[in-house]
Coordinates of C-alpha atoms in Angstrom, one line a residue:
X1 CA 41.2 94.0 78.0
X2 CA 40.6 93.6 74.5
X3 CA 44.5 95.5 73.7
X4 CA 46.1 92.8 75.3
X5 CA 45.3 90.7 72.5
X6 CA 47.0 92.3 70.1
X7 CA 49.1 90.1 68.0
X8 CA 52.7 90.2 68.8
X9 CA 53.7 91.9 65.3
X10 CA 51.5 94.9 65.8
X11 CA 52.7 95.3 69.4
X12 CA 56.3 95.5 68.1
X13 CA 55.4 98.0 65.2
X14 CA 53.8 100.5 67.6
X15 CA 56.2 100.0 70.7
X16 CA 59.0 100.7 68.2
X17 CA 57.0 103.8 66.9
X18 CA 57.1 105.0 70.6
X19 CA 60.5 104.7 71.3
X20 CA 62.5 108.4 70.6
X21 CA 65.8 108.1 68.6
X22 CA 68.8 109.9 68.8
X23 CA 68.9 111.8 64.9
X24 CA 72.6 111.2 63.8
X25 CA 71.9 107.3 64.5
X26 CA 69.5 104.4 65.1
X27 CA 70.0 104.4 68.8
X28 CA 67.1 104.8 71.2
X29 CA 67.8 107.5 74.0
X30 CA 64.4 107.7 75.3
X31 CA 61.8 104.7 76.8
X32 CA 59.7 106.4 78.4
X33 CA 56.4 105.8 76.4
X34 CA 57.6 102.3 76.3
X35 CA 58.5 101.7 79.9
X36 CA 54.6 102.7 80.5
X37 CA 53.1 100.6 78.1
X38 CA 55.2 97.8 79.9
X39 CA 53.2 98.2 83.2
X40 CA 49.5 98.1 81.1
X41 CA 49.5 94.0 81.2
X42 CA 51.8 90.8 81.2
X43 CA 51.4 90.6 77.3
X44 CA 52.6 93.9 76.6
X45 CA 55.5 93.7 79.6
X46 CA 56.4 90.8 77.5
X47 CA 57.0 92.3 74.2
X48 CA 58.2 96.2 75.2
X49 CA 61.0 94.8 77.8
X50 CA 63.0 94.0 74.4
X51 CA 63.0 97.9 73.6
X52 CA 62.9 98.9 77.0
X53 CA 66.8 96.9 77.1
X54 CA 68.1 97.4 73.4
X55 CA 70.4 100.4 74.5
X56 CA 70.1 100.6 78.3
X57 CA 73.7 102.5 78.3
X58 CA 72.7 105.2 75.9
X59 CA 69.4 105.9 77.8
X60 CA 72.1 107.1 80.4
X61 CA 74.7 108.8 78.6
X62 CA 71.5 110.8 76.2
X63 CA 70.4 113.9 78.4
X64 CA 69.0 117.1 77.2
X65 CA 70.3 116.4 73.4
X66 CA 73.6 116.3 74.7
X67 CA 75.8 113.2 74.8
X68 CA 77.9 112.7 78.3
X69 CA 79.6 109.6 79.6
X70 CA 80.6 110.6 82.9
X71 CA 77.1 109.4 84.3
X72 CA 79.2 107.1 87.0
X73 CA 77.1 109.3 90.0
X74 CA 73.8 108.3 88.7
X75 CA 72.3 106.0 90.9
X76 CA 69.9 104.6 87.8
X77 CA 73.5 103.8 86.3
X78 CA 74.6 101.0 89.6
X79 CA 70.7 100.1 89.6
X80 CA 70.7 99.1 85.8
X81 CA 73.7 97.2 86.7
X82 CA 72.1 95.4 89.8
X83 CA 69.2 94.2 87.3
X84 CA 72.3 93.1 84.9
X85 CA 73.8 91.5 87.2
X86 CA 70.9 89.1 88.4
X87 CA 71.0 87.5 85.0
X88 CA 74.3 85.7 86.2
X89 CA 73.3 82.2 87.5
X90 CA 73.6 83.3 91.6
X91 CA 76.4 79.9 91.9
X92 CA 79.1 81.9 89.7
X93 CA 78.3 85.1 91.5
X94 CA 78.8 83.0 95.0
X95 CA 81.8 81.5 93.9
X96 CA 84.1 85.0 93.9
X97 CA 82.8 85.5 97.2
X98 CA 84.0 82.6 99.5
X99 CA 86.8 82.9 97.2
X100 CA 89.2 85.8 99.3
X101 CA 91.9 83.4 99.4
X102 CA 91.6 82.1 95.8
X103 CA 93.3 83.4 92.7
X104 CA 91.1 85.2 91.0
X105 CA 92.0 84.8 87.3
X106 CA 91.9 81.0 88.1
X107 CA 88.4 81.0 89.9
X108 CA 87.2 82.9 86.5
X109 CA 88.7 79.9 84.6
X110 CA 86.6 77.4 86.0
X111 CA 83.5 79.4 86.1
X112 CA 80.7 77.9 83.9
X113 CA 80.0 80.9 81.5
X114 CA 83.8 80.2 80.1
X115 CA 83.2 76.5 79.0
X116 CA 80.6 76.5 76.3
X117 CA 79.3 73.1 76.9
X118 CA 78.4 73.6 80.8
X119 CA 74.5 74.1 80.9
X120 CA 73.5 77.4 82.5
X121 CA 72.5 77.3 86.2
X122 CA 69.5 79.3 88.4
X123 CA 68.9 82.9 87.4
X124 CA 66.9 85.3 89.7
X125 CA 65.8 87.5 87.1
X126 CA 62.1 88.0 85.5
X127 CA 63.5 88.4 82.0
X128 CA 67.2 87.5 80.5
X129 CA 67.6 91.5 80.0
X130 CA 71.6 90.3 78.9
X131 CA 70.1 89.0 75.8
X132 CA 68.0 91.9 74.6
X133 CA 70.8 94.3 74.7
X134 CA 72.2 96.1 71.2
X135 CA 74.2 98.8 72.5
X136 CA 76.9 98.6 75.3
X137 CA 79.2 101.7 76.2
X138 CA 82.3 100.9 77.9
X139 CA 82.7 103.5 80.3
X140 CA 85.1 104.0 83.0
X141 CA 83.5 101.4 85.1
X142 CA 83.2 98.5 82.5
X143 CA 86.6 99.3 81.4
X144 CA 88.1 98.8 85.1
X145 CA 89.4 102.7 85.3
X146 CA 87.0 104.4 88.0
X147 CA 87.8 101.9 90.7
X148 CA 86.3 104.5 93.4
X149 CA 83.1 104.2 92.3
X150 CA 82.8 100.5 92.0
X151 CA 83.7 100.2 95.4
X152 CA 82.5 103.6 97.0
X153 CA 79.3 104.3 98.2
X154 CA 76.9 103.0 95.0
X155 CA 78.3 99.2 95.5
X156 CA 75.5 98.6 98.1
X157 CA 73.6 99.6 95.1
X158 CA 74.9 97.3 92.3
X159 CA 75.7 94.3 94.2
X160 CA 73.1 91.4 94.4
X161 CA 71.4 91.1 97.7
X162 CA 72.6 88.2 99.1
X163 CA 75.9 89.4 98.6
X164 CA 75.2 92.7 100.6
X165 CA 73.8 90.4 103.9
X166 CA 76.9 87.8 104.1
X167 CA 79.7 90.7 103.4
X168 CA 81.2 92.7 106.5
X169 CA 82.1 96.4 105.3
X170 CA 86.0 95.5 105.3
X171 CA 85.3 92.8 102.7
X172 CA 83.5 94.8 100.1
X173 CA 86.4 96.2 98.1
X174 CA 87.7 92.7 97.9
X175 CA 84.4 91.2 96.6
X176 CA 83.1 94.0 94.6
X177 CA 86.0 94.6 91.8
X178 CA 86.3 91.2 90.5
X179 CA 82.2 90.7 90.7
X180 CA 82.3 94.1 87.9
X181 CA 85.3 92.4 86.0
X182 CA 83.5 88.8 86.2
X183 CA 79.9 91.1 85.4
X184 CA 81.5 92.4 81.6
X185 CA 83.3 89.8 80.7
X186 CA 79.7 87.6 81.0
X187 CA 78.2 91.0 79.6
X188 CA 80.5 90.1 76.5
X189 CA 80.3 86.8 76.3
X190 CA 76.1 86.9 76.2
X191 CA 75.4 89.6 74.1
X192 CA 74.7 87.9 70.8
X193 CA 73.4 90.4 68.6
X194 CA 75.3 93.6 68.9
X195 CA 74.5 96.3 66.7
X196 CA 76.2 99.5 68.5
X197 CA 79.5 99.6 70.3
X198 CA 80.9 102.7 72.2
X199 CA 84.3 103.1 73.4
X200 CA 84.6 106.9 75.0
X201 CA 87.5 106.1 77.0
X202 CA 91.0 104.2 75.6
X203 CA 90.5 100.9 76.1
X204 CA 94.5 100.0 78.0
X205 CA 96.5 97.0 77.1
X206 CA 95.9 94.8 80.4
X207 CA 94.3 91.7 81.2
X208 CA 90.6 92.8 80.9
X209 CA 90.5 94.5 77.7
X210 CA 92.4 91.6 75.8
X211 CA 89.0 90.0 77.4
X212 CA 86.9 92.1 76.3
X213 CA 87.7 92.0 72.9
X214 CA 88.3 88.0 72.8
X215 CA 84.8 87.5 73.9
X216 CA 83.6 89.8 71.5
X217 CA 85.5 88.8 68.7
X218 CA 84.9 84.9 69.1
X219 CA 83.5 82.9 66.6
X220 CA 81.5 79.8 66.5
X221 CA 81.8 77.1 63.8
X222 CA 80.0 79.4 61.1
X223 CA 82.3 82.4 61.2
X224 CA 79.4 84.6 63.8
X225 CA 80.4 86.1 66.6
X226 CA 79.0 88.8 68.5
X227 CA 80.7 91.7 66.1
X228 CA 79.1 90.2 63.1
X229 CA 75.6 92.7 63.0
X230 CA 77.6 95.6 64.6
X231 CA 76.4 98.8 62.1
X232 CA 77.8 101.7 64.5
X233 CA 81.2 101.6 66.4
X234 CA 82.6 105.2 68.0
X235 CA 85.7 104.8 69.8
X236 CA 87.9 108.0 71.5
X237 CA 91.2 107.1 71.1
X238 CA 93.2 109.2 74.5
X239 CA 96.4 107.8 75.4
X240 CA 96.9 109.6 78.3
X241 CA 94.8 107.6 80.6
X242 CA 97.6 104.5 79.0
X243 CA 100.8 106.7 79.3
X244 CA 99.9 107.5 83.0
X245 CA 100.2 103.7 83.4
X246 CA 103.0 103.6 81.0
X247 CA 101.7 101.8 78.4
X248 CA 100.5 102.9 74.9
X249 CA 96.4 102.4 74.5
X250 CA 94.9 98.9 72.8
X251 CA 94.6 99.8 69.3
X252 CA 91.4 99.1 69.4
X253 CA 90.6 99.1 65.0
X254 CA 93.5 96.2 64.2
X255 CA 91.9 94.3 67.1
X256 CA 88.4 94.8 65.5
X257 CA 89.4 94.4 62.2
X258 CA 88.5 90.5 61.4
X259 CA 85.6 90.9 63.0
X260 CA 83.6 94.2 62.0
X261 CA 82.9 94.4 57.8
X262 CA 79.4 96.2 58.0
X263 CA 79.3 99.0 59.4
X264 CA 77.1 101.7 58.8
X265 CA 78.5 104.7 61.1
X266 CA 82.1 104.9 62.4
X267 CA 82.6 107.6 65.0
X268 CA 86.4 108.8 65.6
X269 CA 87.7 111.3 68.0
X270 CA 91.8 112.0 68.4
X271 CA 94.3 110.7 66.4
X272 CA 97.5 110.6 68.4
X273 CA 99.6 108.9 66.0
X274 CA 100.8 107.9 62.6
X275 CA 100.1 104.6 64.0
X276 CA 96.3 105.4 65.1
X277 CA 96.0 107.0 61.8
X278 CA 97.2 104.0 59.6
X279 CA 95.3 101.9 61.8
X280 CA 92.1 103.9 61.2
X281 CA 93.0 104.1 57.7
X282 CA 93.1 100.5 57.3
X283 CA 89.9 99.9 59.0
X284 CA 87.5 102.0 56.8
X285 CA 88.8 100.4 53.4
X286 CA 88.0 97.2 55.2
X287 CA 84.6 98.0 55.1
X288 CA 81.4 97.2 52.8
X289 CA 79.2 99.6 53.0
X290 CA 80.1 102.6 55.1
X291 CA 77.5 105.6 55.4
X292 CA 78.4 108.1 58.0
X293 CA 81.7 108.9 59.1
X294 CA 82.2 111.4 62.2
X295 CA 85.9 112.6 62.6
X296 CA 86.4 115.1 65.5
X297 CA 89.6 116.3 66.9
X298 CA 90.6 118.2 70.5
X299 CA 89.6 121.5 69.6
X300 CA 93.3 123.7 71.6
X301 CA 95.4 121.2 69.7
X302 CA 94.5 120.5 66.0
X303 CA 94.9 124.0 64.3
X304 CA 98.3 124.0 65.8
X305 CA 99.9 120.8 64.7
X306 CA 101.4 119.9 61.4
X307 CA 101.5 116.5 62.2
X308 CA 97.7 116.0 63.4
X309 CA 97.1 117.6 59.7
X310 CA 99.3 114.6 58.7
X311 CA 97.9 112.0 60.3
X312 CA 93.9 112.8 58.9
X313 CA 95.7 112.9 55.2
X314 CA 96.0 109.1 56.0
X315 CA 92.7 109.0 56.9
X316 CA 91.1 111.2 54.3
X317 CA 92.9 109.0 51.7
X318 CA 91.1 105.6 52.6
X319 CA 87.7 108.1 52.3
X320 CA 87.5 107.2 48.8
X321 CA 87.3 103.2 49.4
X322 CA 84.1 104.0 50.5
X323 CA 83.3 106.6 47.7
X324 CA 79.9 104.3 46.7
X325 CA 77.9 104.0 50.1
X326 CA 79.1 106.8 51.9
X327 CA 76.7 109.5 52.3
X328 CA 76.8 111.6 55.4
X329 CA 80.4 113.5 56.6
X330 CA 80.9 115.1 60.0
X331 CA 84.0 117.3 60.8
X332 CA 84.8 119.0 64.0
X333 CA 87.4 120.8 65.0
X334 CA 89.9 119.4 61.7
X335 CA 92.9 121.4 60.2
X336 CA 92.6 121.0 55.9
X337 CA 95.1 123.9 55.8
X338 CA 97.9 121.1 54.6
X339 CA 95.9 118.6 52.7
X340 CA 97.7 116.5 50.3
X341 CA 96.9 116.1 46.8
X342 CA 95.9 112.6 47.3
X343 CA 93.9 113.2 50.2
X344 CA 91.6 116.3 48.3
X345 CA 91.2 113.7 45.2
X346 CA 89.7 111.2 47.7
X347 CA 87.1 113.6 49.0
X348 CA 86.5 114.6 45.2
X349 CA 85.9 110.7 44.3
X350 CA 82.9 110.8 47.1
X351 CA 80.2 111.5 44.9
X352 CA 77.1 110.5 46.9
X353 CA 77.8 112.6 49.9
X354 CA 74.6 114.2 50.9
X355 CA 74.7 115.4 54.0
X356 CA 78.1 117.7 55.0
X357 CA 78.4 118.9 58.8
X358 CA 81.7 121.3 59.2
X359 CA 82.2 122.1 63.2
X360 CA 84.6 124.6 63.9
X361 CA 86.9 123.1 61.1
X362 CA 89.7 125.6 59.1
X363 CA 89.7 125.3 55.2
X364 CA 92.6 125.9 52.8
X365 CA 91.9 127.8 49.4
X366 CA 92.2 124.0 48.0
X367 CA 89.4 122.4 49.5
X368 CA 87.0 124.8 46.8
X369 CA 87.9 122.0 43.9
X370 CA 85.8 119.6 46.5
X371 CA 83.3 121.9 47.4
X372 CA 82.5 122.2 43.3
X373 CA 82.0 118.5 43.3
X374 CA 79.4 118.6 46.3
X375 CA 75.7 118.3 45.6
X376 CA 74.1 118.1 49.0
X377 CA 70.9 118.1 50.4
X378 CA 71.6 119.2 54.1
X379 CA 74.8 121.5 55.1
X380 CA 75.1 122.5 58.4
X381 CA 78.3 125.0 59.4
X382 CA 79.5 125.6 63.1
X383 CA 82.0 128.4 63.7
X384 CA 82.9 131.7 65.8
X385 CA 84.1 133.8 62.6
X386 CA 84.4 133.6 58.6
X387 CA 87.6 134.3 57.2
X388 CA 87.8 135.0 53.4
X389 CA 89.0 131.8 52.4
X390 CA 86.3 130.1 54.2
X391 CA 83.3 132.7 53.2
X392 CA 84.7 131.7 49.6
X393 CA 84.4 127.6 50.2
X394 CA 81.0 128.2 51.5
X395 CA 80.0 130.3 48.9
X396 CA 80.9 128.0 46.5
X397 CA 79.1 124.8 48.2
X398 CA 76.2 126.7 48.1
X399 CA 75.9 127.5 44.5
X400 CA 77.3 123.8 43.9
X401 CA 74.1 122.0 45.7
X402 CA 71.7 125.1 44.5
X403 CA 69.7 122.5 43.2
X404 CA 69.8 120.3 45.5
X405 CA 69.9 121.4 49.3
X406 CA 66.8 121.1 51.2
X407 CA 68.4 122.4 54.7
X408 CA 71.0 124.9 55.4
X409 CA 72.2 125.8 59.1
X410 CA 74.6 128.3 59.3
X411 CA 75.6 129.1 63.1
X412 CA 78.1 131.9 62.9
X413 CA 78.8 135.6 63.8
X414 CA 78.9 137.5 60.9
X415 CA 78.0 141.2 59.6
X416 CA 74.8 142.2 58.3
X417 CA 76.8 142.4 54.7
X418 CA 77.1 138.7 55.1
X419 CA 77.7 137.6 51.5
X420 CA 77.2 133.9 52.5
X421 CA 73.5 134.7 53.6
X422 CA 72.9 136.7 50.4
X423 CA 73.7 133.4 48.6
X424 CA 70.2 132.0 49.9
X425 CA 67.6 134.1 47.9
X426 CA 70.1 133.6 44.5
X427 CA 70.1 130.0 44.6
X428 CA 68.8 127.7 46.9
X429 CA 65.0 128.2 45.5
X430 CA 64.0 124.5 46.8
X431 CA 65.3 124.9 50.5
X432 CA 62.9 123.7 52.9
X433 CA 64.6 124.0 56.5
X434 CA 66.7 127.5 57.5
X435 CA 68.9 128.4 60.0
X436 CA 71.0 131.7 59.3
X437 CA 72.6 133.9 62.1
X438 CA 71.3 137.0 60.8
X439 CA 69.0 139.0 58.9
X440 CA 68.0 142.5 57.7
X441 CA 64.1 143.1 56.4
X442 CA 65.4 143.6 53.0
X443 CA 67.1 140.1 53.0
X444 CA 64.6 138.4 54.5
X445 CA 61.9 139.5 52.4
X446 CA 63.6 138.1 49.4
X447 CA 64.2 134.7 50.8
X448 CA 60.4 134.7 51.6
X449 CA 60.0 135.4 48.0
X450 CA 62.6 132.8 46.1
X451 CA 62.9 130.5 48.9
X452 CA 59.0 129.3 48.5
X453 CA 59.2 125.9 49.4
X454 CA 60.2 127.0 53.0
X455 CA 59.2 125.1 56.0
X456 CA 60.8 126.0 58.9
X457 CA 63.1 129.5 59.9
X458 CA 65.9 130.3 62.2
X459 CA 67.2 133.9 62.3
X460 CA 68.5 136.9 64.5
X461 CA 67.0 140.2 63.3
X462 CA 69.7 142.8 62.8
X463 CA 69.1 146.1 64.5
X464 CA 71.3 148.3 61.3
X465 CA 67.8 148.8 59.5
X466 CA 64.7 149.2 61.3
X467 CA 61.6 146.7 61.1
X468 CA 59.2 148.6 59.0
X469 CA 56.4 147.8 56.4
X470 CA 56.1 144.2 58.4
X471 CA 53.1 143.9 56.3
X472 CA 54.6 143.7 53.3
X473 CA 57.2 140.9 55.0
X474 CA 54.2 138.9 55.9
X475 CA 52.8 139.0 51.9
X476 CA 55.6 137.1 51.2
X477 CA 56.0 134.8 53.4
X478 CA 56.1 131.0 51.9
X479 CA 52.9 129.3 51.7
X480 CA 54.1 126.0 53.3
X481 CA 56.1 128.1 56.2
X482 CA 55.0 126.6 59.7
X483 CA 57.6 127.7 62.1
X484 CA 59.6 130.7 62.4
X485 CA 62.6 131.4 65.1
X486 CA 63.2 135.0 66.1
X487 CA 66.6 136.2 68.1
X488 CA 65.9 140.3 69.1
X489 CA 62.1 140.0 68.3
X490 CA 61.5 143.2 69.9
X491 CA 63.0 145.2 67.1
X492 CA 59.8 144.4 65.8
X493 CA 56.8 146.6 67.5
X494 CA 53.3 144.9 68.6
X495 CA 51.8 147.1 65.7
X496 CA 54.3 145.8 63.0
X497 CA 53.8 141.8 64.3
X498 CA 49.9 142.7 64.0
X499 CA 50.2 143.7 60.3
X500 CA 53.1 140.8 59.8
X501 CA 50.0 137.7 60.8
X502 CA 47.0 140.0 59.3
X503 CA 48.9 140.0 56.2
X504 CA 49.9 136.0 56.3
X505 CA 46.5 135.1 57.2
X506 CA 44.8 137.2 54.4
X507 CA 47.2 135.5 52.1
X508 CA 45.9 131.7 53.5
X509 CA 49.2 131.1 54.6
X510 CA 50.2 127.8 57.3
X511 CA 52.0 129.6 59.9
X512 CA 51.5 128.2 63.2
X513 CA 54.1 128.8 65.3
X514 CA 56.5 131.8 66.6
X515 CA 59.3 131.0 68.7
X516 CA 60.7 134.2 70.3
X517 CA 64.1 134.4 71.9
X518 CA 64.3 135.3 75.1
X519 CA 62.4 138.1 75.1
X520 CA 59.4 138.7 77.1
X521 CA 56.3 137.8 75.0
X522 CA 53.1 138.8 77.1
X523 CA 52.1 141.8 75.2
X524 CA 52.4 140.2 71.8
X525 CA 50.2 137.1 73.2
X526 CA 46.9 138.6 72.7
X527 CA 47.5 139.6 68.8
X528 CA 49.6 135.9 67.9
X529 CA 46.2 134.7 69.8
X530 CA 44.0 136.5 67.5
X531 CA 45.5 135.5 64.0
X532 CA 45.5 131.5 65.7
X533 CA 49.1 131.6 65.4
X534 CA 50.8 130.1 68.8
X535 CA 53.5 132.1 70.6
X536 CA 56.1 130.1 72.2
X537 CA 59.8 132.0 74.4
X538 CA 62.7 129.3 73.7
X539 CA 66.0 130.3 75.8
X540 CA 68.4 129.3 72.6
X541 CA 68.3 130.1 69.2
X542 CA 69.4 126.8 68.1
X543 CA 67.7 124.4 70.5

């Protein structure tokens, strides 16, 4: 088979071309091109299992664009950790089972993966998958705090064969729990070249998270350790899973802190202290080159409290350490209604923001001094309703980045007098990607006029004015528009949508695709058919 001589570099290049990324970050949350092209011969299996186990975690906890770490009853999950698991020489797994009698913590002691000069012993598995890992969450069963399901029903799934046959049911439990603590601490210990950690749970002060981190954080004679590459760390910092237990939660960034210089994305949700906050704080000016920064908050508890607004002043305030590299800002659910005057000035001093993401996030009459400093290229704004303090912020960014913003989504409920809309045909002349939450004919024929550069739409129609003179709509409609997104599309009669694509295609426009809201689409088939323009029913205006 002459494609199994392809040289190794140009099976990386396109196995890496296959693999489908998550689009906030570098992480890969779908293999399956990859995991076929591993089954076509023994020189490709050889060169795709790297990709196929760079971020076996995240394959997981990625499902239907949505992120959710409480995949514990997936078998896949116990079966990823089976394979995991046979990367342990089979002597050190053996050894914590005729151990029953033996003191744990001292049988992990003399295990060989602990002394650094002991050779490694047999291994039953095909590849050392352990080594080609980037990305590890530590989720309730690596952390220790779903006991259930580590010895439940899925641990004749995740333990090792000939562990299963010399085990009577009573002696599972007793086997099972220290194999998973012995299993992460070697998962530690062995992954060399981390470049993504994830910590969704708190990690607790106890006896396996001080291991954790130690084996993480260890470093040879030349300063590396397994931290030293890490470019994305997102932590959720809960202490109520600690106070339950009546301790306070690891603090997880002042343990990190020596180790981690280079990151690239930091990922915080909760602050539940001054002493998270300054701890936080302390960890982003301790970095080099800091890009993306995602601060999120529990949305029934941060409008109400003046002290969360205190503890992300701290935070705001160390933004500004970072004020050359950082480019990309993600707020959700955040209080600025008592922002100090040193905490605006830092978000002023961030001059090469370019991408701004506002979820759900109240704005004081303050925040427009920063919002006159912005020039972004893609804003994207997630709420229920405007108020007038926050219809005047937006406004403002707007006509700040008028010459620069290339993509504008605006997901809100809003009137069809929506000034912030109106903002769109004024000034943002070079936007290329849309998503509004409304529109009247009227308005949208003047963004197909001014907005020519136009790519791709997202809108609801508005049923105040009637859809009329379509064929005038499609006269304007941008030159480089492919795809358009219609909420209510059937306040727009077969006739009208006819005279809309007649007109488009008399003007040589590139419009290829319609996607229509749920709405039933049958009858307008035929004439999207005609015009060579495809007709597609989506469930969700913002898919």
């Amino acid at each position: 088979m002459v494609a199994s001589f392809l040289i190794p570099d140009c099976l990386e290049t396109i196995f890496s071309n296959l693999l489908v990324k998550n689009p906030n970050n570098y992480i890969y949350i779908s293999t399956r091109d990859i995991h076929s092209c591993a089954l076509v011969s023994r020189h490709w299996c050889l060169f795709s299992i790297p990709f196929l186990y760079a971020y076996p975690f995240h394959h997981l906890a990625f499902s239907k664009s949505n992120w959710n770490y409480h995949y514990e009853g997936n078998s896949s999950y116990y079966k990823l950790i089976r394979t995991l698991l046979s990367c342990i020489p089979k002597s050190e797994i053996e050894q914590i089972r005729i151990s029953n009698s033996f003191n744990i913590r001292k049988l992990l002691y003399y295990i060989p993966f602990l002394n650094k000069n002991s050779s490694p012993s047999y291994s039953s598995a095909t590849f050392n998958y352990i080594a080609f890992i980037r990305g590890i969450i530590f989720d309730k069963i690596l952390l220790n705090i779903n006991l259930k399901k580590v010895t439940g029903n899925y641990q004749k799934i995740w333990l090792p064969p000939y562990i299963i046959n010399d085990l009577e049911d009573h002696q599972f439990s007793k086997v099972s729990i220290p194999i998973m603590k012995y299993f992460v601490e070697y998962l530690c210990k062995h992954c060399n070249n981390l470049t993504t950690l994830d910590f969704p749970f708190a990690i607790s002060n106890d006896n396996l998270s001080d291991n954790i981190i130690n084996l993480l954080t260890f470093s040879d004679d030349n300063g590396i350790n397994n931290l030293t590459n890490l470019k994305e760390l997102s932590c959720i910092y809960n202490e109520d899973i600690s106070r339950k237990k009546g301790k306070l939660p690891k603090d997880l960034y002042f343990a990190l802190s020596d180790s981690i210089c280079n990151l690239n994305l930091l990922c915080n949700e909760r602050i539940g202290s001054s002493r998270e906050a300054n701890s936080l704080s302390k960890f982003i000016s301790s970095q080099k080159n800091l890009k993306h920064v995602k601060l999120s908050e529990n949305k029934m508890i941060s409008y109400y409290s003046d002290a969360i607004c205190g503890y992300y002043n701290i935070v705001f305030n160390s933004l500004s350490t970072q004020s050359e590299s950082l480019q990309v800002l993600d707020f959700g659910y955040l209080t600025f209604h008592k922002i100090s005057r040193e905490a605006l000035n830092s978000l002023c001093l961030l001059k090469n923001i370019k991408v701004l993401k506002l979820r759900n996030c109240t704005i004081d009459n303050y925040l427009n001094a920063w919002a006159e400093n912005l020039k972004l290229e893609v804003f994207e704004f997630y709420d229920y309703n405007i108020s007038y303090t926050l219809k005047t912020f937006l406004i403002q960014l707007i006509r700040s980045s008028s010459n620069t913003l290339t993509k504008l989504i605006l997901k809100y409920v809003e009137d069809i007098d929506d000034q912030i809309v109106q903002q769109v045909p004024l000034y943002l002349h070079s936007i290329i990607h849309l998503e509004i939450p409304k529109v009247c004919p009227d308005l949208l024929t003047n963004i197909f006029e001014s907005c020519t550069e136009l790519i791709y739409l997202s809108a609801t129609l508005s049923d105040d004015k009637p859809w009329e003179n379509c064929r005038n709509l499609g006269k304007f409609i941008p030159k480089n528009l492919q795809k358009i997104r219609f909420g209510y599309f059937l306040l727009i009669s077969i006739n009208e949508f006819k005279f809309f694509l007649e007109e488009s295609k008399n003007s040589n426009r590139k419009l290829k695709y319609i996607e229509i809201v749920n709405c039933d689409i049958d009858e307008y088939l035929n004439v999207a058919n005609e015009f060579g323009v495809e007709l597609i029913k989506v469930t969700d205006l913002y898919d």
